Amino acid sequence: MQENSLKTVELVRMYSVPINDARVRELITWYVNTLQRAVDIIWGNIEWRYEFPRITRNGKVKLGKKIRIPVLPKSNSFKKILRDELLKDCPYAKHWVDAVIRTAYSIMESWRKRYVKGRARKAKPRIKRRFARCKITLMKVDYAGKRVRITLKPGEYLDVSWASKWFSGRVDGWSVGEVILKDDRVLIPFKTVKMIKVERVIGWDSNELSLDGYEPSIGFIHVNLRYLQSLKIVYEKKKATAQSIGRRDLFGKYARRERNRERDFINKLVSQLVKQFPNTIHVFEDLEKSSLVEKPKVKSKTRRKRNARTPWRTIHRKLSEKAITSSVSPKNTSRTCPRCGYVVKTQVGHVFKCPRCRLEIDRQEVASINIRSRYLRMWGFPRTNEPEFSVRAEVWVGVAPNGWRPMIWRAMMESPPEADEAKGRGLDIV
Ligand SMILES: [Zn+2]
């Protein structure tokens, strides 16, 4: 790790301002319908090409099975036809049509990527949520007055102010990005750029009930997520009961509460992590949630369910809004020897044993070390430079409800003699 290297990070914080405006609800209805129309038209103009993927194995190039690749229509002439079509009977400012088109393309592009990877079916995307994503050209921000004016129709505006809101002090000097309109609120993204002095890199392994991190000067870090799991289990039961007695109102109430408590917990967890580990790059596995939840990779049904319960994406995203994060390929992170790079085929028990270099290490710790060193290698650090296994200290970061405020404990062990013993002495939390 380069000492004291400076990195710029873009920080984004999303805050919402409640509104109650019939014009906005009408706009959203138009927006969602028009967005679906745009998706329909793009879908109908997809060109399907046959391709034979090239597979390189042991230096030989082979052609793989024939696959059909969707190509989205992107020519200017097509875009003009699309725009003209959507502009027909459009009562709103023309820029709203451009906003719709841009959102339609980003929906289609993400569908296309997932389809090519085998993660989405050949089915036209359906717009289910009610929202309208604004364009910067439709907004006029008054930073001194802490107001934003959004053009609905030519000469007709929606004024939103954050001057008296609780978060207004937190975003002083920040710039405003493209707002999102919802039926009852406006979501405003605030952005700023910060220079951060990077002092350490932590590799994080995302597990069902914990986040497990590694950094040589700290040692192993355990973040307990049991609370999040039990919260989800409790509300799953409550929602099932509400459903069985046909109370949709109750079901909705529980779903909202569950979401709020989860969000609350994650926010507090993330701000504690940022406080505990300042000037840090947090490295995660690039986990498409689906690969953990889908059938072939994770065989046990209960395990799939549990993985589905842990909101990894939200945790990663929230952390990335407040700190520097990066991701590496998840391939074999828990099967690769952190010392010599040998990929172990099968593994049983709690201890990882490398048949090549004879390293023995707690299996839980293997992945986080590998995630970290994978990131360092991307930056050109050779395998032999790290990791320092001589550091056996452990930090336990537990999160538990205190009233409704989760807290984090941190206990540092200066020089525990053996790993097992250190583990036994770690604070048992929750
Ligand atoms: Zn080895």
XYZ file of C-alpha atoms and ligand atoms in Angstrom:
431
model
C 0.000 0.000 0.000
C 1.373 3.367 -0.938
C 1.721 5.410 2.211
C -0.484 8.462 2.501
C -1.780 8.297 -1.036
C -4.503 10.806 -1.753
C -7.699 9.791 -3.467
C -10.669 11.823 -4.503
C -14.065 10.420 -3.684
C -17.415 11.588 -4.831
C -19.828 11.480 -1.941
C -23.545 11.288 -2.649
C -26.296 11.657 -0.120
C -29.942 11.293 -0.976
C -32.506 13.178 1.079
C -36.227 13.431 0.605
C -38.604 16.349 0.951
C -42.309 15.509 1.379
C -44.711 17.009 -1.134
C -48.424 16.815 -1.788
C -49.188 18.003 -5.279
C -51.758 16.576 -7.676
C -49.759 17.909 -10.646
C -46.815 15.742 -9.658
C -48.972 12.618 -9.394
C -50.349 13.357 -12.869
C -46.849 13.879 -14.228
C -45.709 10.567 -12.752
C -48.646 8.750 -14.350
C -47.730 10.240 -17.720
C -44.027 9.525 -17.143
C -44.534 5.858 -16.267
C -46.877 5.266 -19.216
C -44.558 7.037 -21.631
C -41.570 5.168 -20.235
C -43.333 1.875 -20.875
C -44.138 3.027 -24.411
C -40.492 3.915 -24.992
C -39.390 0.508 -23.688
C -41.979 -1.164 -25.948
C -40.694 0.673 -29.011
C -37.023 -0.016 -28.256
C -37.900 -3.658 -27.556
C -39.678 -3.963 -30.891
C -36.607 -2.658 -32.707
C -33.993 -4.881 -31.107
C -31.822 -6.624 -33.650
C -30.968 -10.203 -32.697
C -27.554 -11.315 -33.878
C -26.096 -14.773 -33.779
C -22.669 -15.052 -32.277
C -20.223 -17.789 -31.525
C -18.305 -16.809 -28.402
C -14.576 -17.488 -28.545
C -13.305 -19.582 -25.680
C -9.592 -19.654 -25.020
C -8.384 -22.699 -23.127
C -4.736 -23.685 -22.739
C -3.786 -21.299 -25.486
C -6.220 -22.814 -28.013
C -9.143 -20.845 -29.321
C -12.440 -22.684 -29.646
C -15.825 -21.486 -30.789
C -18.565 -21.876 -28.192
C -22.241 -22.640 -28.688
C -24.271 -20.305 -30.845
C -25.992 -17.587 -28.812
C -28.353 -14.799 -29.730
C -27.202 -11.340 -28.743
C -29.684 -8.466 -28.587
C -28.479 -5.196 -30.110
C -30.403 -2.111 -29.024
C -31.365 0.395 -31.745
C -29.202 3.457 -31.205
C -29.005 5.287 -34.509
C -29.878 8.962 -34.558
C -32.673 8.364 -37.042
C -34.264 5.786 -34.731
C -33.908 8.099 -31.745
C -35.570 10.891 -33.677
C -38.525 8.699 -34.610
C -38.823 7.572 -30.999
C -38.708 11.130 -29.714
C -41.267 12.385 -32.244
C -43.569 9.506 -31.379
C -43.396 10.219 -27.642
C -43.801 13.964 -28.176
C -47.227 13.389 -29.716
C -49.874 14.468 -27.212
C -47.214 15.282 -24.605
C -48.495 18.063 -22.344
C -45.205 18.456 -20.487
C -41.958 20.255 -21.215
C -40.048 18.545 -24.038
C -37.118 17.798 -21.776
C -39.359 15.369 -19.903
C -39.520 13.244 -23.070
C -35.733 13.273 -23.210
C -35.672 12.242 -19.549
C -38.018 9.339 -20.369
C -35.872 8.225 -23.298
C -32.717 8.241 -21.241
C -34.333 6.201 -18.462
C -35.770 3.771 -21.029
C -32.306 3.175 -22.483
C -30.763 2.616 -19.089
C -33.484 0.075 -18.219
C -32.981 -1.706 -21.530
C -29.200 -1.623 -21.222
C -29.286 -3.214 -17.790
C -31.751 -5.844 -19.028
C -29.436 -6.561 -21.995
C -26.400 -7.002 -19.767
C -28.230 -9.370 -17.445
C -29.672 -11.297 -20.413
C -26.266 -11.787 -22.003
C -24.940 -13.105 -18.681
C -27.884 -15.491 -18.435
C -29.416 -13.648 -15.521
C -32.560 -12.338 -17.192
C -35.225 -13.990 -19.316
C -36.071 -12.886 -22.834
C -38.968 -10.821 -21.580
C -39.734 -7.178 -22.082
C -39.057 -5.096 -18.955
C -42.191 -3.825 -17.213
C -42.237 -0.541 -15.330
C -43.729 -1.299 -11.953
C -42.676 1.568 -9.733
C -44.147 5.025 -9.841
C -41.434 7.662 -10.202
C -40.152 10.329 -12.563
C -36.457 10.971 -12.962
C -35.744 14.575 -13.769
C -33.096 15.967 -16.094
C -30.722 18.709 -15.035
C -32.117 20.866 -17.862
C -35.489 20.829 -16.105
C -34.057 22.116 -12.853
C -32.974 25.477 -11.580
C -31.131 25.343 -8.285
C -30.936 28.339 -5.988
C -28.110 27.388 -3.617
C -28.326 30.520 -1.502
C -32.037 30.106 -0.959
C -31.747 26.284 -0.764
C -34.468 25.798 -3.310
C -34.891 23.919 -6.522
C -37.412 24.830 -9.191
C -38.533 22.001 -11.435
C -40.230 22.734 -14.745
C -43.364 20.650 -15.218
C -44.956 22.305 -18.215
C -43.674 25.405 -20.003
C -44.337 28.185 -17.501
C -45.492 25.820 -14.761
C -43.147 24.917 -11.937
C -42.760 22.886 -8.783
C -40.752 24.619 -6.071
C -39.024 22.486 -3.484
C -37.096 23.947 -0.576
C -34.728 22.214 1.826
C -33.904 25.343 3.820
C -35.675 24.270 6.998
C -35.045 20.551 6.699
C -33.045 18.632 9.285
C -30.330 17.706 6.780
C -29.797 21.170 5.326
C -26.662 21.811 7.423
C -25.142 18.531 6.287
C -25.169 19.439 2.629
C -23.924 23.019 2.789
C -21.690 23.642 -0.195
C -22.746 20.422 -1.906
C -24.162 20.405 -5.415
C -27.566 19.069 -6.374
C -27.943 16.226 -8.860
C -30.963 15.058 -10.768
C -33.989 14.791 -8.521
C -36.490 11.962 -8.563
C -40.179 12.697 -8.119
C -42.343 10.272 -6.182
C -46.053 10.566 -5.432
C -45.478 11.956 -1.954
C -41.881 13.154 -1.951
C -38.974 14.528 -3.927
C -35.646 12.716 -3.640
C -32.716 15.101 -3.934
C -29.195 13.735 -4.423
C -26.498 15.994 -2.980
C -22.964 15.523 -4.200
C -19.541 16.649 -3.189
C -15.954 15.725 -3.939
C -13.568 15.075 -1.104
C -9.856 14.350 -0.938
C -9.151 11.449 1.347
C -5.775 10.341 2.564
C -5.809 6.590 2.179
C -4.043 4.861 5.038
C -5.375 1.346 4.833
C -7.228 -1.184 2.724
C -9.694 -3.580 4.331
C -10.890 -6.678 2.502
C -14.469 -7.583 3.471
C -16.030 -10.999 3.123
C -19.842 -10.795 3.056
C -21.349 -13.651 5.043
C -24.856 -14.577 6.105
C -24.579 -13.324 9.637
C -21.486 -11.200 9.552
C -19.118 -9.038 7.618
C -15.576 -10.298 8.080
C -12.707 -7.984 7.327
C -8.947 -8.127 7.267
C -6.240 -5.504 7.386
C -2.704 -6.295 8.648
C -2.342 -3.446 11.116
C -5.762 -4.147 12.642
C -6.081 -7.879 12.208
C -9.414 -9.547 11.668
C -12.599 -7.597 12.013
C -15.945 -9.173 12.750
C -19.105 -7.204 12.190
C -22.104 -8.960 13.641
C -25.244 -8.834 11.516
C -27.402 -11.198 13.538
C -29.718 -8.372 14.515
C -30.510 -7.718 10.875
C -31.307 -11.378 10.347
C -33.591 -11.727 13.340
C -35.362 -8.511 12.377
C -36.134 -9.981 8.977
C -37.296 -13.296 10.401
C -39.627 -11.578 12.863
C -41.240 -9.484 10.134
C -41.495 -12.393 7.725
C -43.612 -14.162 10.329
C -45.725 -11.093 10.992
C -46.312 -10.528 7.282
C -47.241 -14.186 6.768
C -49.807 -13.946 9.571
C -51.275 -10.752 8.145
C -51.515 -12.402 4.745
C -53.171 -15.550 6.098
C -55.965 -13.517 7.694
C -56.318 -11.389 4.579
C -55.238 -8.099 6.141
C -53.467 -6.263 3.356
C -53.336 -3.080 5.414
C -51.456 -4.871 8.200
C -49.161 -6.517 5.701
C -48.292 -3.115 4.264
C -47.675 -1.694 7.706
C -45.282 -4.488 8.638
C -43.494 -4.259 5.300
C -42.965 -0.529 5.834
C -41.723 -0.990 9.377
C -39.380 -3.726 8.335
C -37.950 -1.521 5.603
C -37.544 1.426 7.959
C -35.811 -0.565 10.664
C -33.509 -2.215 8.173
C -32.628 1.129 6.627
C -32.087 2.635 10.065
C -29.818 -0.209 11.107
C -27.758 -0.057 7.921
C -27.341 3.712 8.160
C -26.034 3.430 11.697
C -23.835 0.486 10.861
C -22.291 2.347 7.956
C -21.632 5.539 9.902
C -20.012 3.478 12.659
C -17.774 1.730 10.152
C -16.744 5.076 8.700
C -15.981 6.380 12.183
C -14.058 3.277 13.284
C -12.032 2.963 10.106
C -11.300 6.408 8.669
C -9.106 6.950 5.597
C -9.839 3.451 4.403
C -10.581 1.759 1.107
C -13.200 -0.916 1.706
C -12.947 -3.787 -0.758
C -15.839 -6.189 -1.320
C -16.502 -9.096 -3.595
C -18.408 -8.096 -6.682
C -21.491 -9.978 -5.575
C -24.379 -10.034 -7.916
C -26.952 -10.879 -5.330
C -28.507 -13.321 -7.759
C -25.412 -15.506 -7.838
C -25.819 -16.064 -4.117
C -29.550 -16.535 -4.270
C -29.883 -18.539 -7.478
C -30.110 -22.296 -7.425
C -27.048 -23.832 -9.040
C -24.391 -22.165 -6.917
C -26.005 -22.306 -3.502
C -27.638 -25.659 -3.097
C -29.286 -25.512 0.305
C -32.676 -23.858 0.282
C -32.391 -22.372 3.756
C -29.025 -20.953 2.854
C -30.442 -19.325 -0.257
C -33.202 -17.850 1.822
C -30.788 -16.500 4.394
C -28.610 -14.943 1.740
C -31.666 -13.327 0.249
C -32.391 -11.842 3.638
C -29.101 -10.030 3.982
C -29.275 -6.737 2.080
C -25.718 -6.756 0.785
C -26.294 -4.368 -2.012
C -27.771 -1.768 0.269
C -24.916 -2.118 2.741
C -22.296 -1.810 -0.002
C -24.061 1.097 -1.661
C -24.556 3.026 1.567
C -20.935 2.570 2.497
C -19.850 3.715 -0.947
C -21.757 6.942 -0.361
C -19.621 7.752 2.660
C -16.279 6.083 2.081
C -14.096 4.761 -0.717
C -15.157 1.315 -1.821
C -14.011 -1.024 -4.527
C -14.844 -4.526 -5.626
C -12.933 -7.531 -6.912
C -13.927 -10.753 -8.639
C -15.444 -13.267 -6.190
C -13.935 -16.235 -8.009
C -12.411 -18.791 -5.616
C -11.837 -16.235 -2.869
C -12.540 -18.821 -0.185
C -10.628 -21.636 -1.921
C -7.369 -19.908 -2.806
C -4.371 -20.170 -0.522
C -3.582 -16.621 0.586
C 0.133 -17.402 0.795
C 0.984 -19.322 -2.372
C -2.140 -18.904 -4.539
C -2.948 -22.614 -4.812
C -6.640 -23.311 -5.420
C -7.834 -25.991 -3.037
C -10.468 -28.345 -4.481
C -12.495 -29.531 -1.528
C -12.460 -28.290 1.990
C -13.921 -29.683 5.182
C -13.929 -28.253 8.661
C -13.004 -24.897 10.058
C -9.351 -24.937 9.111
C -8.069 -24.135 5.664
C -5.068 -26.332 4.848
C -2.904 -25.693 1.814
C -1.420 -28.911 0.407
C 1.298 -26.963 -1.407
C 2.761 -24.566 1.142
C 1.296 -26.145 4.300
C -0.395 -22.963 5.453
C -3.095 -23.593 8.056
C -5.533 -20.822 8.762
C -9.106 -20.333 9.943
C -11.272 -20.738 6.875
C -13.417 -17.746 7.730
C -10.349 -15.567 7.394
C -9.212 -16.809 4.002
C -11.704 -14.911 1.878
C -11.151 -11.485 3.406
C -7.365 -11.820 3.032
C -7.794 -12.853 -0.601
C -10.262 -10.068 -1.350
C -7.810 -7.571 0.052
C -4.780 -8.927 -1.772
C -6.727 -9.189 -5.015
C -7.371 -5.461 -4.787
C -3.729 -4.713 -3.983
C -2.596 -6.787 -6.950
C -4.834 -4.766 -9.223
C -2.655 -1.877 -8.111
C 0.512 -3.756 -8.881
C 1.527 -5.142 -5.512
C 3.130 -8.587 -5.742
C 1.770 -11.543 -3.809
C 4.858 -11.820 -1.605
C 4.363 -8.384 -0.069
C 1.344 -9.454 1.872
C -0.444 -10.537 3.847
C 1.280 -10.415 7.186
C -0.081 -13.416 8.994
C 2.010 -12.693 12.042
C -0.597 -10.144 13.111
C -3.148 -12.101 15.061
C -5.061 -9.296 16.707
C -8.776 -9.244 16.247
C -11.326 -6.516 16.389
C -14.903 -7.437 17.055
C -17.402 -4.994 15.804
C -20.814 -5.961 17.049
C -24.021 -4.200 16.277
C -26.949 -4.523 18.651
C -30.079 -2.591 19.448
C -29.660 -0.222 22.332
C -33.169 0.996 22.634
C -33.425 1.327 18.888
C -29.912 2.579 18.429
C -27.426 0.008 17.228
C -23.937 0.397 18.636
C -20.549 -0.939 17.803
C -18.094 -2.325 20.317
C -14.482 -2.483 19.499
C -12.007 -4.528 21.426
C -8.401 -4.653 20.359
C -6.170 -7.442 21.511
C -2.571 -6.318 21.562
C -0.762 -9.596 21.151
C -2.864 -12.681 21.645
C -0.659 -15.786 21.669
C -2.813 -18.092 19.560
C -5.591 -17.440 17.146
C -7.990 -19.860 18.842
C -7.436 -18.325 22.199
C -7.866 -14.852 20.810
C -11.145 -15.874 19.336
C -12.310 -17.225 22.685
C -11.490 -13.928 24.327
C -13.219 -11.809 21.753
C -16.243 -9.992 23.057
C -19.255 -12.168 22.624
C -21.836 -9.776 21.426
C -25.603 -9.848 21.092
Zn -0.390 -22.328 -0.041
